[in-house]
CSV table of C-alpha atoms and ligand atoms in Angstrom, one decimal:
chain,number,residue,atom,x,y,z
A,1359,UNK,CA,0.2,-0.6,0.3
A,1360,UNK,CA,1.1,3.3,-0.2
A,1361,UNK,CA,2.6,3.5,3.2
A,1362,UNK,CA,4.9,0.6,2.6
A,1363,UNK,CA,2.7,-1.5,4.4
A,1364,UNK,CA,-0.3,-3.8,3.9
A,1365,UNK,CA,-4.5,-3.5,5.3
A,1366,UNK,CA,-2.7,-6.4,7.8
A,1367,UNK,CA,0.3,-4.3,8.8
A,1368,UNK,CA,2.6,-6.5,7.9
A,1369,UNK,CA,5.6,-5.0,4.7
A,1370,UNK,CA,4.7,-5.5,1.6
A,1371,UNK,CA,6.8,-8.1,-0.2
A,1372,UNK,CA,7.2,-6.9,-3.4
A,1373,UNK,CA,7.6,-3.4,-2.8
A,1374,UNK,CA,10.3,-3.1,-5.2
A,1375,UNK,CA,8.1,-4.4,-8.1
A,1376,UNK,CA,6.1,-1.6,-10.2
A,1377,UNK,CA,2.7,-1.2,-10.6
A,1378,UNK,CA,2.2,-3.0,-14.2
A,1379,UNK,CA,-0.1,-1.3,-16.2
A,1380,UNK,CA,-0.5,-0.4,-20.4
A,1381,UNK,CA,2.8,1.0,-21.9
A,1382,UNK,CA,2.2,-0.2,-25.5
A,1383,UNK,CA,4.1,-3.0,-28.2
A,1384,UNK,CA,6.9,-0.5,-28.6
A,1385,UNK,CA,8.0,-0.7,-24.8
A,1386,UNK,CA,11.7,-1.4,-23.3
A,1387,UNK,CA,9.5,-2.7,-20.0
A,1388,UNK,CA,9.3,-6.0,-19.1
A,1389,UNK,CA,7.4,-4.8,-16.5
A,1390,UNK,CA,4.6,-3.3,-18.7
A,1391,UNK,CA,1.8,-5.2,-20.1
A,1392,UNK,CA,2.5,-4.6,-24.1
A,1393,UNK,CA,-0.9,-5.6,-25.2
A,1394,UNK,CA,-3.1,-5.3,-22.5
A,1395,UNK,CA,-4.8,-2.2,-22.4
A,1396,UNK,CA,-7.7,-3.1,-20.0
A,1397,UNK,CA,-10.0,0.0,-21.1
A,1398,UNK,CA,-9.7,-0.8,-25.4
A,1399,UNK,CA,-13.1,-1.5,-27.0
A,1400,UNK,CA,-12.9,-5.0,-28.7
A,1401,UNK,CA,-15.8,-5.6,-30.8
A,1402,UNK,CA,-17.7,-3.6,-28.5
A,1403,UNK,CA,-16.9,-4.4,-24.6
A,1404,UNK,CA,-13.9,-3.7,-22.7
A,1405,UNK,CA,-11.0,-5.7,-23.0
A,1406,UNK,CA,-11.0,-5.9,-18.4
A,1407,UNK,CA,-14.7,-7.0,-19.7
A,1408,UNK,CA,-13.9,-9.5,-22.4
A,1409,UNK,CA,-11.6,-11.3,-20.7
A,1410,UNK,CA,-12.0,-11.1,-16.7
A,1411,UNK,CA,-8.7,-12.6,-15.8
A,1412,UNK,CA,-8.0,-13.8,-12.3
A,1413,UNK,CA,-5.1,-15.3,-10.1
A,1414,UNK,CA,-5.0,-18.0,-8.2
A,1415,UNK,CA,-3.9,-18.5,-4.8
A,1416,UNK,CA,-2.0,-22.2,-5.1
A,1417,UNK,CA,-0.1,-22.1,-7.6
A,1418,UNK,CA,0.9,-18.8,-7.3
A,1419,UNK,CA,1.0,-18.5,-3.1
A,1420,UNK,CA,1.0,-21.7,-1.6
A,1421,UNK,CA,3.3,-23.7,-4.0
A,1422,UNK,CA,6.7,-23.2,-2.4
A,1423,UNK,CA,8.6,-25.3,-5.4
A,1424,UNK,CA,8.5,-28.8,-4.3
A,1425,UNK,CA,8.3,-32.0,-6.4
A,1426,UNK,CA,8.0,-35.4,-6.2
A,1427,UNK,CA,12.0,-35.7,-6.6
A,1428,UNK,CA,13.3,-32.9,-4.5
A,1429,UNK,CA,12.0,-29.9,-1.4
A,1430,UNK,CA,10.5,-26.2,-2.4
A,1431,UNK,CA,13.0,-23.7,-4.3
A,1432,UNK,CA,11.3,-20.4,-4.3
A,1433,UNK,CA,12.2,-17.1,-2.3
A,1434,UNK,CA,8.7,-16.8,-0.9
A,1435,UNK,CA,8.9,-14.7,2.1
A,1436,UNK,CA,5.1,-15.2,3.3
A,1437,UNK,CA,6.4,-19.0,3.3
A,1438,UNK,CA,9.1,-18.1,6.3
A,1439,UNK,CA,6.6,-17.0,9.2
A,1440,UNK,CA,7.1,-17.6,13.2
A,1441,UNK,CA,3.7,-20.1,13.6
A,1442,UNK,CA,0.9,-21.5,10.6
A,1443,UNK,CA,-1.2,-18.2,11.6
A,1444,UNK,CA,1.2,-16.2,10.5
A,1445,UNK,CA,2.4,-17.6,7.7
A,1446,UNK,CA,-1.6,-17.1,6.0
A,1447,UNK,CA,-2.1,-13.9,7.1
A,1448,UNK,CA,1.1,-13.0,5.2
A,1449,UNK,CA,0.2,-15.3,2.1
A,1450,UNK,CA,-2.7,-12.9,2.4
A,1451,UNK,CA,-1.4,-10.2,2.5
A,1452,UNK,CA,1.0,-11.1,-0.9
A,1453,UNK,CA,-1.3,-11.9,-3.1
A,1454,UNK,CA,-3.6,-9.1,-2.7
A,1455,UNK,CA,-0.4,-7.2,-3.1
A,1456,UNK,CA,0.7,-9.2,-6.0
A,1457,UNK,CA,-3.3,-9.4,-7.3
A,1458,UNK,CA,-3.0,-5.1,-7.0
A,1459,UNK,CA,0.3,-4.4,-8.9
A,1460,UNK,CA,-1.2,-7.0,-11.8
A,1461,UNK,CA,-4.0,-4.6,-12.5
A,1462,UNK,CA,-6.3,-7.9,-12.7
A,1463,UNK,CA,-9.8,-7.3,-11.0
A,1464,UNK,CA,-10.5,-11.1,-10.0
A,1465,UNK,CA,-8.7,-13.7,-7.7
A,1466,UNK,CA,-9.7,-17.5,-6.8
A,1467,UNK,CA,-8.6,-19.6,-4.1
A,1468,UNK,CA,-9.5,-23.4,-2.5
A,1469,UNK,CA,-10.8,-23.3,0.7
A,1470,UNK,CA,-7.4,-25.0,2.3
A,1471,UNK,CA,-5.5,-22.3,0.1
A,1472,UNK,CA,-6.5,-19.4,2.0
A,1473,UNK,CA,-6.7,-20.8,6.0
A,1474,UNK,CA,-2.7,-22.0,8.1
A,1475,UNK,CA,-3.0,-25.9,8.0
A,1476,UNK,CA,-6.3,-27.5,8.9
A,1477,UNK,CA,-6.0,-31.3,9.7
A,1478,UNK,CA,-9.5,-31.4,10.7
A,1479,UNK,CA,-13.1,-30.4,10.0
A,1480,UNK,CA,-13.7,-28.5,12.8
A,1481,UNK,CA,-10.5,-26.6,12.5
A,1482,UNK,CA,-11.1,-26.4,8.7
A,1483,UNK,CA,-14.2,-24.4,9.0
A,1484,UNK,CA,-13.2,-22.3,11.8
A,1485,UNK,CA,-10.4,-20.8,10.0
A,1486,UNK,CA,-12.3,-21.0,6.7
A,1487,UNK,CA,-14.6,-18.1,8.8
A,1488,UNK,CA,-12.0,-16.3,10.3
A,1489,UNK,CA,-10.3,-15.9,6.5
A,1490,UNK,CA,-13.6,-14.9,5.3
A,1491,UNK,CA,-13.5,-11.6,7.1
A,1492,UNK,CA,-9.7,-11.0,6.2
A,1493,UNK,CA,-10.3,-11.7,2.0
A,1494,UNK,CA,-13.7,-10.1,2.5
A,1495,UNK,CA,-11.4,-6.8,4.5
A,1496,UNK,CA,-8.7,-6.8,1.6
A,1497,UNK,CA,-11.6,-7.5,-1.3
A,1498,UNK,CA,-12.7,-3.4,-0.3
A,1499,UNK,CA,-9.6,-2.0,0.3
A,1500,UNK,CA,-7.8,-3.1,-2.9
A,1501,UNK,CA,-11.1,-4.1,-5.2
A,1502,UNK,CA,-10.0,-7.2,-6.9
A,1503,UNK,CA,-13.2,-9.5,-7.0
A,1504,UNK,CA,-13.9,-12.8,-5.8
A,1505,UNK,CA,-14.3,-15.3,-9.8
A,1506,UNK,CA,-14.6,-18.8,-7.6
A,1507,UNK,CA,-14.0,-21.2,-5.1
A,1508,UNK,CA,-14.0,-24.3,-4.6
A,1509,UNK,CA,-13.2,-26.4,-1.7
A,1510,UNK,CA,-10.2,-28.6,-2.3
A,1511,UNK,CA,-11.1,-32.4,-2.1
A,1512,UNK,CA,-8.0,-34.0,-3.0
A,1513,UNK,CA,-5.6,-33.1,-0.7
A,1514,UNK,CA,-6.1,-34.1,3.0
A,1515,UNK,CA,-5.0,-38.1,3.5
A,1516,UNK,CA,-8.6,-38.9,4.4
A,1517,UNK,CA,-9.8,-38.3,0.5
A,1518,UNK,CA,-7.8,-40.8,-1.1
A,1519,UNK,CA,-10.2,-42.9,-2.1
A,1520,UNK,CA,-12.5,-39.3,-3.1
A,1521,UNK,CA,-14.6,-36.7,-1.9
A,1522,UNK,CA,-18.4,-37.0,-2.4
A,1523,UNK,CA,-17.5,-40.7,-4.4
A,1524,UNK,CA,-16.0,-41.7,-1.7
A,1525,UNK,CA,-16.8,-46.0,-0.9
A,1526,UNK,CA,-17.0,-44.4,3.3
A,1527,UNK,CA,-20.7,-42.3,3.6
A,1528,UNK,CA,-18.6,-41.0,6.5
A,1529,UNK,CA,-15.4,-39.7,4.4
A,1530,UNK,CA,-18.1,-38.3,1.5
A,1531,UNK,CA,-20.1,-36.8,4.5
A,1532,UNK,CA,-17.6,-34.6,5.3
A,1533,UNK,CA,-16.7,-33.5,1.8
A,1534,UNK,CA,-20.6,-32.7,1.7
A,1535,UNK,CA,-19.8,-30.1,4.7
A,1536,UNK,CA,-16.5,-28.4,3.3
A,1537,UNK,CA,-18.5,-28.2,-0.2
A,1538,UNK,CA,-21.5,-26.3,2.1
A,1539,UNK,CA,-18.5,-24.3,4.1
A,1540,UNK,CA,-16.8,-23.1,1.3
A,1541,UNK,CA,-20.4,-21.9,-1.7
A,1542,UNK,CA,-21.1,-20.4,1.6
A,1543,UNK,CA,-18.1,-18.3,1.7
A,1544,UNK,CA,-17.8,-17.8,-1.3
A,1545,UNK,CA,-21.6,-16.8,-2.3
A,1546,UNK,CA,-20.9,-14.4,1.6
A,1547,UNK,CA,-17.3,-12.5,-0.6
A,1548,UNK,CA,-19.5,-11.8,-3.5
A,1549,UNK,CA,-17.9,-15.2,-5.9
A,1550,UNK,CA,-19.0,-14.8,-9.3
A,1551,UNK,CA,-19.3,-18.9,-10.0
A,1552,UNK,CA,-19.0,-22.1,-7.7
A,1553,UNK,CA,-16.0,-24.8,-8.6
A,1554,UNK,CA,-16.0,-28.7,-8.2
A,1555,UNK,CA,-12.8,-30.3,-9.6
A,1556,UNK,CA,-13.3,-33.4,-9.2
A,1557,UNK,CA,-9.4,-34.3,-7.8
A,1558,UNK,CA,-10.3,-38.3,-6.9
A,1559,UNK,CA,-13.7,-38.6,-8.1
A,1560,UNK,CA,-12.9,-40.9,-10.1
A,1561,UNK,CA,-11.0,-44.5,-9.8
A,1562,UNK,CA,-7.3,-46.4,-9.4
A,1563,UNK,CA,-8.6,-50.1,-10.0
A,1564,UNK,CA,-12.3,-51.1,-10.9
A,1565,UNK,CA,-11.0,-54.1,-8.6
A,1566,UNK,CA,-11.9,-52.5,-5.6
A,1567,UNK,CA,-14.6,-49.8,-7.2
A,1568,UNK,CA,-18.0,-49.8,-7.7
A,1569,UNK,CA,-19.2,-47.2,-10.8
A,1570,UNK,CA,-22.1,-47.3,-10.6
A,1571,UNK,CA,-22.9,-46.5,-6.9
A,1572,UNK,CA,-20.0,-43.7,-7.0
A,1573,UNK,CA,-21.4,-42.6,-10.3
A,1574,UNK,CA,-24.8,-42.3,-8.7
A,1575,UNK,CA,-23.9,-41.2,-5.6
A,1576,UNK,CA,-22.0,-38.3,-7.1
A,1577,UNK,CA,-25.0,-37.4,-9.5
A,1578,UNK,CA,-27.1,-37.1,-6.5
A,1579,UNK,CA,-24.7,-34.3,-4.7
A,1580,UNK,CA,-24.2,-32.5,-7.1
A,1581,UNK,CA,-27.4,-32.2,-7.4
A,1582,UNK,CA,-28.3,-31.5,-3.7
A,1583,UNK,CA,-25.0,-28.8,-4.7
A,1584,UNK,CA,-27.6,-27.0,-6.8
A,1585,UNK,CA,-30.0,-27.1,-4.9
A,1586,UNK,CA,-28.2,-26.1,-1.7
A,1587,UNK,CA,-26.9,-22.9,-4.2
A,1588,UNK,CA,-30.7,-22.1,-4.7
A,1589,UNK,CA,-31.5,-22.2,-1.4
A,1590,UNK,CA,-28.2,-19.9,0.3
A,1591,UNK,CA,-29.8,-17.1,-2.8
A,1592,UNK,CA,-26.6,-17.8,-4.9
A,1593,UNK,CA,-26.8,-16.3,-7.6
A,1594,UNK,CA,-24.0,-17.4,-9.1
A,1595,UNK,CA,-23.0,-20.1,-11.8
A,1596,UNK,CA,-21.8,-24.1,-10.6
A,1597,UNK,CA,-19.2,-25.0,-13.0
A,1598,UNK,CA,-17.9,-28.9,-12.6
A,1599,UNK,CA,-14.0,-28.2,-14.3
A,1600,UNK,CA,-13.1,-31.3,-16.6
A,1601,UNK,CA,-10.4,-33.0,-16.4
A,1602,UNK,CA,-10.0,-36.9,-17.6
A,1603,UNK,CA,-7.5,-38.3,-15.5
A,1604,UNK,CA,-4.3,-37.4,-13.0
A,1605,UNK,CA,-4.3,-38.0,-9.7
A,1606,UNK,CA,-7.1,-40.4,-10.3
A,1607,UNK,CA,-6.2,-43.3,-12.8
A,1608,UNK,CA,-9.5,-42.5,-14.8
A,1609,UNK,CA,-11.8,-39.3,-13.5
A,1610,UNK,CA,-16.0,-39.3,-14.1
A,1611,UNK,CA,-15.5,-35.8,-15.3
A,1612,UNK,CA,-13.1,-36.8,-18.6
A,1613,UNK,CA,-14.1,-33.7,-20.9
A,1614,UNK,CA,-17.2,-31.6,-21.4
A,1615,UNK,CA,-19.5,-33.9,-23.4
A,1616,UNK,CA,-19.5,-36.6,-21.0
A,1617,UNK,CA,-19.9,-33.8,-18.0
A,1618,UNK,CA,-22.8,-32.7,-20.2
A,1619,UNK,CA,-24.9,-36.1,-20.7
A,1620,UNK,CA,-23.4,-37.2,-17.3
A,1621,UNK,CA,-25.5,-33.7,-16.3
A,1622,UNK,CA,-28.9,-34.6,-17.8
A,1623,UNK,CA,-28.7,-38.3,-16.6
A,1624,UNK,CA,-29.2,-36.1,-13.5
A,1625,UNK,CA,-31.5,-33.8,-14.8
A,1626,UNK,CA,-28.8,-30.8,-14.1
A,1627,UNK,CA,-27.6,-30.0,-17.2
A,1628,UNK,CA,-29.1,-25.9,-17.2
A,1629,UNK,CA,-27.6,-25.8,-13.9
A,1630,UNK,CA,-24.4,-26.8,-14.1
A,1631,UNK,CA,-21.6,-25.7,-16.6
A,1632,UNK,CA,-17.7,-26.2,-17.3
A,1633,UNK,CA,-15.0,-24.6,-16.2
A,1634,UNK,CA,-12.5,-25.5,-19.3
A,1635,UNK,CA,-8.7,-25.8,-18.7
A,1636,UNK,CA,-6.9,-26.0,-22.4
A,1637,UNK,CA,-3.8,-28.3,-20.0
A,1638,UNK,CA,-6.7,-31.2,-19.3
A,1639,UNK,CA,-8.3,-30.7,-22.6
A,1640,UNK,CA,-5.0,-32.3,-24.3
A,1641,UNK,CA,-5.0,-34.6,-21.7
A,1642,UNK,CA,-8.4,-36.1,-23.0
A,1643,UNK,CA,-6.9,-36.2,-26.7
A,1644,UNK,CA,-7.9,-32.7,-27.6
A,1645,UNK,CA,-7.9,-29.4,-27.9
A,1646,UNK,CA,-8.4,-25.8,-26.4
A,1647,UNK,CA,-10.7,-25.1,-29.6
A,1648,UNK,CA,-13.1,-28.5,-28.9
A,1649,UNK,CA,-13.7,-28.5,-25.3
A,1650,UNK,CA,-14.4,-24.6,-26.1
A,1651,UNK,CA,-17.2,-25.3,-28.9
A,1652,UNK,CA,-19.0,-28.6,-27.7
A,1653,UNK,CA,-19.3,-26.9,-24.4
A,1654,UNK,CA,-21.0,-23.7,-26.2
A,1655,UNK,CA,-22.7,-26.0,-28.5
A,1656,UNK,CA,-24.1,-28.2,-25.7
A,1657,UNK,CA,-25.2,-24.9,-23.4
A,1658,UNK,CA,-22.2,-25.7,-20.9
A,1659,UNK,CA,-20.1,-23.3,-20.7
A,1660,UNK,CA,-19.3,-21.6,-17.7
A,1661,UNK,CA,-15.0,-20.5,-17.1
A,1662,UNK,CA,-11.7,-20.6,-18.3
A,1663,UNK,CA,-8.7,-22.2,-16.5
A,1664,UNK,CA,-6.2,-20.8,-19.1
A,1665,UNK,CA,-2.4,-22.7,-18.7
A,1666,UNK,CA,-1.2,-25.3,-21.4
A,1667,UNK,CA,0.7,-28.1,-21.0
A,1668,UNK,CA,4.0,-29.1,-22.1
A,1669,UNK,CA,3.7,-29.9,-26.4
A,1670,UNK,CA,6.7,-33.4,-25.7
A,1671,UNK,CA,5.2,-35.4,-22.7
A,1672,UNK,CA,1.4,-34.4,-23.2
A,1673,UNK,CA,1.5,-34.1,-18.6
A,1674,UNK,CA,-0.6,-31.3,-16.6
A,1675,UNK,CA,2.3,-29.3,-16.6
A,1676,UNK,CA,0.3,-26.1,-15.9
A,1677,UNK,CA,2.0,-23.4,-18.1
A,1678,UNK,CA,1.5,-20.3,-18.9
A,1679,UNK,CA,0.4,-20.4,-22.3
A,1680,UNK,CA,1.5,-18.2,-24.1
A,1681,UNK,CA,0.5,-19.4,-27.4
A,1682,UNK,CA,-1.0,-16.6,-29.8
A,1683,UNK,CA,-2.9,-18.8,-31.7
A,1684,UNK,CA,-4.5,-21.4,-30.0
A,1685,UNK,CA,-6.0,-19.3,-28.0
A,1686,UNK,CA,-7.2,-17.6,-30.4
A,1687,UNK,CA,-8.7,-20.1,-32.0
A,1688,UNK,CA,-10.3,-21.3,-28.2
A,1689,UNK,CA,-11.8,-17.5,-28.7
A,1690,UNK,CA,-13.3,-17.7,-32.6
A,1691,UNK,CA,-15.5,-20.6,-31.3
A,1692,UNK,CA,-16.4,-18.8,-27.6
A,1693,UNK,CA,-17.3,-15.1,-28.4
A,1694,UNK,CA,-19.5,-15.2,-31.6
A,1695,UNK,CA,-21.7,-16.7,-28.4
A,1696,UNK,CA,-21.4,-14.1,-26.1
A,1697,UNK,CA,-18.3,-15.0,-24.4
A,1698,UNK,CA,-17.9,-15.4,-20.9
A,1699,UNK,CA,-20.9,-14.5,-18.6
A,1700,UNK,CA,-20.0,-14.2,-15.0
A,1701,UNK,CA,-16.7,-16.6,-16.5
A,1702,UNK,CA,-13.3,-15.8,-16.7
A,1703,UNK,CA,-10.3,-15.9,-17.4
A,1704,UNK,CA,-8.7,-17.7,-14.6
A,1705,UNK,CA,-4.5,-18.3,-14.3
A,1706,UNK,CA,-3.9,-21.9,-13.5
A,1707,UNK,CA,-0.6,-22.2,-14.1
A,1708,UNK,CA,2.3,-21.9,-12.2
A,1709,UNK,CA,5.4,-20.8,-13.0
A,1710,UNK,CA,8.6,-23.3,-13.3
A,1711,UNK,CA,10.5,-25.2,-10.3
A,1712,UNK,CA,14.5,-23.1,-11.3
A,1713,UNK,CA,12.3,-19.6,-11.7
A,1714,UNK,CA,12.7,-19.3,-7.9
A,1715,UNK,CA,12.2,-15.2,-8.0
A,1716,UNK,CA,9.4,-12.7,-6.7
A,1717,UNK,CA,10.2,-11.6,-9.8
A,1718,UNK,CA,8.8,-14.4,-11.9
A,1719,UNK,CA,5.4,-14.6,-10.3
A,1720,UNK,CA,5.1,-11.4,-12.6
A,1721,UNK,CA,6.7,-12.3,-15.6
A,1722,UNK,CA,4.8,-15.3,-15.8
A,1723,UNK,CA,1.3,-13.5,-15.4
A,1724,UNK,CA,2.5,-10.1,-17.4
A,1725,UNK,CA,3.3,-12.8,-20.3
A,1726,UNK,CA,-0.1,-15.1,-19.8
A,1727,UNK,CA,-1.9,-12.1,-19.7
A,1728,UNK,CA,-0.4,-9.8,-23.7
A,1729,UNK,CA,-0.4,-13.8,-24.6
A,1730,UNK,CA,-4.6,-13.1,-24.3
A,1731,UNK,CA,-4.7,-9.6,-25.1
A,1732,UNK,CA,-3.1,-10.7,-28.4
A,1733,UNK,CA,-5.6,-13.8,-29.4
A,1734,UNK,CA,-8.9,-12.3,-28.2
A,1735,UNK,CA,-7.6,-8.5,-31.3
A,1736,UNK,CA,-6.6,-11.1,-33.5
A,1737,UNK,CA,-10.4,-12.9,-32.5
A,1738,UNK,CA,-11.1,-10.2,-33.4
A,1739,UNK,CA,-9.4,-9.1,-36.6
A,1740,UNK,CA,-10.8,-12.9,-37.8
A,1741,UNK,CA,-14.0,-12.4,-36.7
A,1742,UNK,CA,-15.0,-9.0,-38.4
A,1743,UNK,CA,-13.9,-10.1,-41.1
A,1744,UNK,CA,-16.6,-12.5,-41.2
A,1745,UNK,CA,-14.5,-14.9,-44.1
A,1746,UNK,CA,-14.3,-17.9,-41.8
A,1747,UNK,CA,-17.9,-17.7,-41.0
A,1748,UNK,CA,-18.6,-17.0,-44.6
A,1749,UNK,CA,-16.8,-19.9,-45.8
A,1750,UNK,CA,-18.4,-22.1,-43.1
A,1751,UNK,CA,-21.7,-20.6,-44.3
A,1752,UNK,CA,-21.4,-21.9,-48.0
A,1753,UNK,CA,-20.1,-25.4,-46.4
A,1754,UNK,CA,-23.6,-25.3,-45.4
A,1755,UNK,CA,-26.0,-23.7,-47.7
A,1756,UNK,CA,-27.1,-27.3,-48.9
A,1757,UNK,CA,-29.3,-27.9,-45.9
A,1758,UNK,CA,-30.9,-24.6,-46.3
A,1759,UNK,CA,-32.0,-26.4,-50.1
A,1760,UNK,CA,-35.2,-28.3,-50.6
A,1761,UNK,CA,-33.2,-31.2,-50.3
A,1762,UNK,CA,-31.9,-30.6,-46.7
A,1763,UNK,CA,-35.0,-29.1,-45.8
A,1764,UNK,CA,-37.0,-32.9,-46.3
A,1765,UNK,CA,-33.8,-34.8,-44.9
A,1766,UNK,CA,-34.2,-32.5,-41.7
A,1767,UNK,CA,-38.4,-32.6,-41.5
A,1768,UNK,CA,-40.0,-34.7,-38.5
A,1769,UNK,CA,-41.6,-36.6,-40.5
A,1770,UNK,CA,-39.1,-37.5,-43.0
A,1771,UNK,CA,-37.6,-41.4,-42.4
A,1772,UNK,CA,-34.1,-43.2,-43.7
A,1773,UNK,CA,-36.8,-44.8,-46.2
A,1774,UNK,CA,-37.9,-41.8,-48.1
A,1775,UNK,CA,-34.1,-39.8,-48.0
A,1776,UNK,CA,-33.1,-43.4,-49.7
A,1777,UNK,CA,-36.2,-43.1,-52.4
A,1778,UNK,CA,-35.4,-40.0,-53.7
A,1779,UNK,CA,-31.5,-39.9,-53.6
A,1780,UNK,CA,-32.3,-43.2,-56.1
A,1781,UNK,CA,-34.7,-41.5,-57.6
A,1782,UNK,CA,-33.0,-38.6,-57.8
A,1783,UNK,CA,-29.9,-40.5,-59.1
A,1784,UNK,CA,-28.3,-37.9,-56.4
A,1785,UNK,CA,-24.2,-38.5,-56.3
A,1786,UNK,CA,-22.6,-36.8,-53.6
A,1787,UNK,CA,-19.7,-34.7,-55.3
A,1788,UNK,CA,-17.7,-34.1,-52.8
A,1789,UNK,CA,-16.6,-30.2,-52.5
A,1790,UNK,CA,-13.3,-29.3,-50.7
A,1791,UNK,CA,-12.9,-28.0,-47.1
A,1792,UNK,CA,-9.7,-26.0,-47.8
A,1793,UNK,CA,-8.7,-26.1,-44.6
A,1794,UNK,CA,-4.9,-25.2,-45.2
A,1795,UNK,CA,-6.7,-21.8,-46.6
A,1796,UNK,CA,-8.5,-21.1,-44.0
A,1797,UNK,CA,-5.5,-21.5,-41.6
A,1798,UNK,CA,-3.6,-19.0,-43.5
A,1799,UNK,CA,-6.6,-17.0,-43.3
A,1800,UNK,CA,-5.5,-17.7,-39.1
A,1801,UNK,CA,-2.7,-16.9,-39.0
A,1802,UNK,CA,-2.7,-13.8,-41.3
A,1803,UNK,CA,-5.4,-12.7,-38.7
A,1804,UNK,CA,-2.9,-13.0,-35.8
A,1805,UNK,CA,-1.6,-10.0,-34.0
B,2950,XUL,C1,-6.1,-29.5,-11.5
B,2950,XUL,C2,-6.7,-28.1,-11.6
B,2950,XUL,C3,-7.7,-27.7,-10.6
B,2950,XUL,C4,-8.4,-26.5,-10.2
B,2950,XUL,C5,-9.4,-26.8,-8.9
B,2950,XUL,O1,-5.6,-30.2,-12.4
B,2950,XUL,O2,-7.3,-27.1,-12.4
B,2950,XUL,O3,-6.4,-26.5,-9.6
B,2950,XUL,O4,-9.2,-25.7,-11.1
B,2950,XUL,O5,-10.0,-27.6,-8.2
B,2951,CO,CO1,-8.2,-26.1,-12.6
């Protein structure tokens, strides 16, 4: 803050790093945005309102750089306090200082991210209640808003076999309690959405898994979450985050299409939307754009956890997504549907373990923000030129012809179509799909 201290009285941790501002593409300042000009109007809307960007708490403030082969590597002053409570408080002060310096409108958290270590359900409830008030005070002071909250149902050892799909109802009851409390805190903080990522909702082996029962339990619990949302008057969206595997060998929320089928089965397909993550899309063998197009088409598009994997190994490496073309391809599917409503772009991404300085956190986010802004400008150019849409319309124009209308009429049978094809000698000549031409149009528009 202006006097060098944060709300809580802790010293600033990013003191020597300036506020990140838009300076334009020609700036040599690497602590500035070159493309993200939040007030620039693109396709009739401010960039900030299109992108609704959020910083995530977990990768950026909780992780100390440990991996399964080695200890933490990061310089994070808030990780070295006198006690757990002070660590959590310092972490929150650092987080809001960071959000403010980046000038991004939103943040996201798991319940356990914002609390001190809370091994029992009662400790977590009490700590979350205390932190809710602190979060609220920081939100008021800085103007940063909550894009979504979520309950972590995968880190505590009790959740080794899942949360809401656990074979033991006592564990599932703990999960339900955590979801209820985190949804209520999200509501109290004015969150725009509530996320359920089924981290361990799946299985490692069918030998010990009653798949039918777990899916039934999962669907029933989700319907209760929706019911509770209405009961407390939460107007945000409930989101499920697809991911096909990791940590479980198989996860039930495989991709957007399978989630939609699952929601339909439990009668909540109009109530629950998806939070799409590019790295999860590629893990399931899809592109980011495919997942967006599918969610838009099924009416379940919610929000985006922006990141990307590594092209060589395909793991969930959660890297900052700098691939302007890949994001552009997703945006041209998203924007014509009206874009993000309550959703946003949450940086569910982490710096590499060797990027151990505090300044690396800034460079990572600045790069991610500018990549989104460039993709938005590129997508806007493509959409405004309209040539892709025109070619697509021409490709499907036959369905507006007499034959097309006849075939899609509800009263026409398979035999009717076959008889007509035979009678008219229809031979179905192929027309070029012009893929390379279209790919060149995309590259032409990249900014
Ligand atoms: C895990 C993941 C989570 C969710 C929130 O792959 O993406 O961080 O976004 O639980
Ligand atoms: Co995510």
